[in-house]
Structures are given as C-alpha cells and as structure tokens.
Amino acid sequence: MTSFHLNILKFSNIIKINSTTSSSRLLQLRNMSLLKNKSGPIKVADKVAHFKQDVWSIFTPLAAQLNAVNLGQGFMNFPPPDFVRQAAIDAINTDGCNQYAHPKGRSRLLKALAKSYSPLFNRTLDPETEVVVTAGANEGLYAIFAGFLDDGDEVILMEPFFDQYIANITMNGGVPVYVPLRPHGDTNKIMSSSDWKLDINELRSKITPRTKIIVLNTPHNPVGKVFSKEELLEIGQLVQEFNLLLISDEVYDRLYYKPDVHERIANLPGLWEHTITIGSGGKTFGTTGWRVGWSIGHKDLIKTVLSAQTRIVFCVNSPLQEAIAISLEEAEAHDYYEKHISSYEQRREKMCKALSDAGLPYTIPQGAYYVLANIKGIKIPEDYEYPENLNGRPRDFKVCYWLAKEIGVVAIPPSEFYCEGNRHLGEDYARFAFCKTDETLEAAAKALLKLKKYINE
Ligand code: GLN
C-alpha cells in the first residue's frame, strides 16, 4: 500500500468517526427534545400502577374520622405486657444494641428463638442456620418470594388470603393461583371455623408445571381456622409429590383455643425440607408496630431467605430485636402464653356474644383474633350514598362503610381477601377484630345492638 493509499484510509476513518459521532449526537438531541416535550406525571412501574387503594387505608382512617369503635385492622389497642415494654427500654439503654445487627438477626434473638421453638418443632434448631429474623412477618414473606420466584412461577393461595401476599408475589414476578376454603353447613347459623374446608382435589387441580409454592396460613386470618393434622397431611402429600416449597404463615401460632391445638406442618414426615414457617413478634407479644418477625426452616431454605433479605433491608431494627429476645427468654416465667390465650378466650367470647345479641350469624374462630360475621341479612336503604372510593367495590365494602357510619363500628370487608373472580364468595361477610380492650368490645356490643332493626329475619 502506497503512502497515498494510507492517507486516504486514515482520512476515511476520520470521516467515519465524525459521521458516526454526529449521527449519534443528532439522535441524542432528538431524544432530548422528545424528553422536553414530555409532560405529566412520572410513569409508574406496571407492577405497582394497578394497585387499588388497600382496605386498611380505607377503613382505619374512616374509624378515626367517624370516631367509630375500631374492630377493623388487627392491632391491639392496649399496651404490650410490662416485661415486654421494659425489655425495649433496657435494650435501648444497652451499649451495642443501637447499631446495625447482623442481617440474619441479633445473636441473642436467634438463640432465644431456637430455644423457644426447638420443642415446638421436635428438633434442636441451629440458631445460626435454621432461623432468620425479618422486618415483621411481612418482609419475611417478601424475601421468600424474592428468593424463590422466577418470572411466571405460580404460587397457590387459599382464599380468603391475607391481602399483602398478592403484591409480595407479583412484585417478585410470581403469578398467584387461587383455591377457596368453603363453608360447609348453614351459613345463616353459627358455625365453627373447622366447617370452612379446603377441597384437596381442587388444590391438586391447580398444580401446573409452573407451580413453585403453596402458602398455608394456620391459625387462619380471617376465618380463624386451625388446620387439623389430617388436613395438613393431605396438603403435605401434594407438596412432596410435586416437590414444592411450602410457606406456612403461622403468625398466630400462640393463639388457639381449646380443644384445638396448633399443629405445625413442618413437623410432618418429610416436610421439614420443604417448609419455611413464618412467625411474628408483633402477634406474639402485642407489638405489631415493632416489625420483628422470623422465618424458621431447613438451612438450605433459610440461606436463600437470608440472601434476599440482606438486599432488601440489610438488617432488622436492632434494639427491638433484643427486646423480643428478652421477652422470649422471660415469657415462660411470666406464664405469658397461657395468660395470653385465656385473655383472648374472654375477648372471643365477648365478641361472639355481641354478634349473637345483634342477631348476626358468625363463624367461631379456633384461633387468631378475628370473627367473620355473616352480613347477608343486613338491609340497607337502596338510595344510601357511599363515598367515591367505594365505587365498583363489592357489597361487603358498602355494608362495612354503612356499619361504620350508621352503627359506629368498623369491620373489614373480606372480599378484599379473594381474587377478582371469587370476590362474591366474600361479600356476605365482615371481619371483626377482637384484639381490643374490654371497654372497646363493650362499646362495640352496645353499638351493634342498633343493627337489630336492619336485619331480615
Ligand atoms: N394482619 C393484620 C390484619 O389482618 C394487619 C394488616 C395490615 O396492617 N396490613 O388486620
């Protein structure tokens, strides 16, 4: 090649570079002008854009606004026990409790959880590998879904389900699949939560090659059902047959009423390797705002929960972990669990009597702190006016609004705990939370008597 040819080559390269630069610059300028022309709100991600206003942000503010008796959201309106509160004060006053914890949890809490739960799981739990502390049970669930779901993986939920599950699944690329618990018997009469049954063949029919997880909730919110060993064996058999992960949401595990006992599915033969059990410090010690929960399971499962949750919250708030650790250590000495159950037994009785006196049929819960009442017979004037945010919502939303406004008691509409296609299964009910003081339950009982004249016999 001559020097002339070489020069031509160099020159054409320069031109090429320049022309590439200028065309990309043009493109950039065009995009910028498009950007400048764009107006309006910043686009919301598709995974969030479809969220409707959640049921809690409708009914909790409504209770305050109307000064109604609030039996809606499941939180206690009484303080945690003295020893639990003192534990939090002591933790904050202890050097070393106020900085980051290890992502898996503070060592004292991991040890206290392992000690407290080992007898309940019939095994010696390793605090280092089989337990992880989460920011409430809710973040634990989110971390499990984040850790195990690929896009399009299916998660089977039993209806009615705790509404938070759905967003936790879909935000992590999963697809919820539904199977309802159905009441067997006359729903116009008082029934037991054990009458709400899962059709195991219906559950089997929902399993596909994309099924990854089944979520179980026992004791159940909002039905109050405590699954029997026989029912758990049937579910467990499917889990093993299809090699699935089972999430057992047992946040109400310390709250079940005689003669029922809380059985743990992770204890059934062959299921430890398949199950992550979720627990809650908030439910156990009446501290729902502390956001301390845990996941317990086989080390290979917990390892994944930990790696996801490290990237979600890094670690859970440290002093309140210490406080829950101390509470677990001291609970037995205070006979806490027995007293806890018997105080809730009394509340359950008060709640059920209030509904009986008002003329509403209901489901007696075997566990947890909710009663589902049948509101089908309540007759509301046809021309009653509802606020705009209830447009298009099922009948139970309307009845719960009316209940709050005209009767003065707030309950939660459980159709929110069903998928779109099955909402009708929930719209004849309202959920009353009884984790409230005697005064509150008595005020509710009095107000509910006003219902009598609106109930069709
Ligand atoms: N688990 C409680 C309930 O069902 C709280 C729900 C919530 O605050 N999102 O009422």
XYZ file of N, CA and C in Angstrom, residues 8 11 55 73 104 123 163 205 237 298 375 396 414 440:
42
model
N -5.470 8.122 2.390
C -6.902 8.020 2.068
C -7.624 7.239 3.171
N -7.961 9.168 6.297
C -8.950 10.224 6.124
C -10.381 9.665 6.214
N -57.437 -1.951 51.620
C -58.586 -1.942 52.533
C -58.233 -1.257 53.869
N -58.658 -3.050 61.452
C -57.288 -3.565 61.345
C -56.901 -4.314 62.622
N -28.736 -11.723 59.547
C -29.586 -12.870 59.935
C -30.309 -12.619 61.261
N -37.214 -30.733 67.372
C -35.831 -30.883 66.915
C -34.992 -29.772 67.550
N -54.310 -10.075 52.315
C -54.159 -9.355 51.035
C -52.718 -9.032 50.644
N -55.888 -29.838 41.472
C -56.179 -29.433 40.090
C -55.508 -28.105 39.720
N -48.792 -33.979 51.447
C -48.573 -35.035 50.457
C -48.399 -34.448 49.053
N -35.359 -25.499 57.142
C -34.127 -26.203 56.787
C -33.077 -25.176 56.368
N -73.171 -11.043 57.012
C -73.895 -9.762 56.957
C -74.974 -9.746 55.873
N -69.831 -6.063 50.541
C -69.296 -6.017 51.914
C -68.586 -4.686 52.205
N -64.162 -8.684 53.817
C -63.213 -9.740 53.422
C -63.185 -10.076 51.936
N -63.561 -1.351 74.733
C -63.835 -1.230 73.294
C -64.832 -2.298 72.852
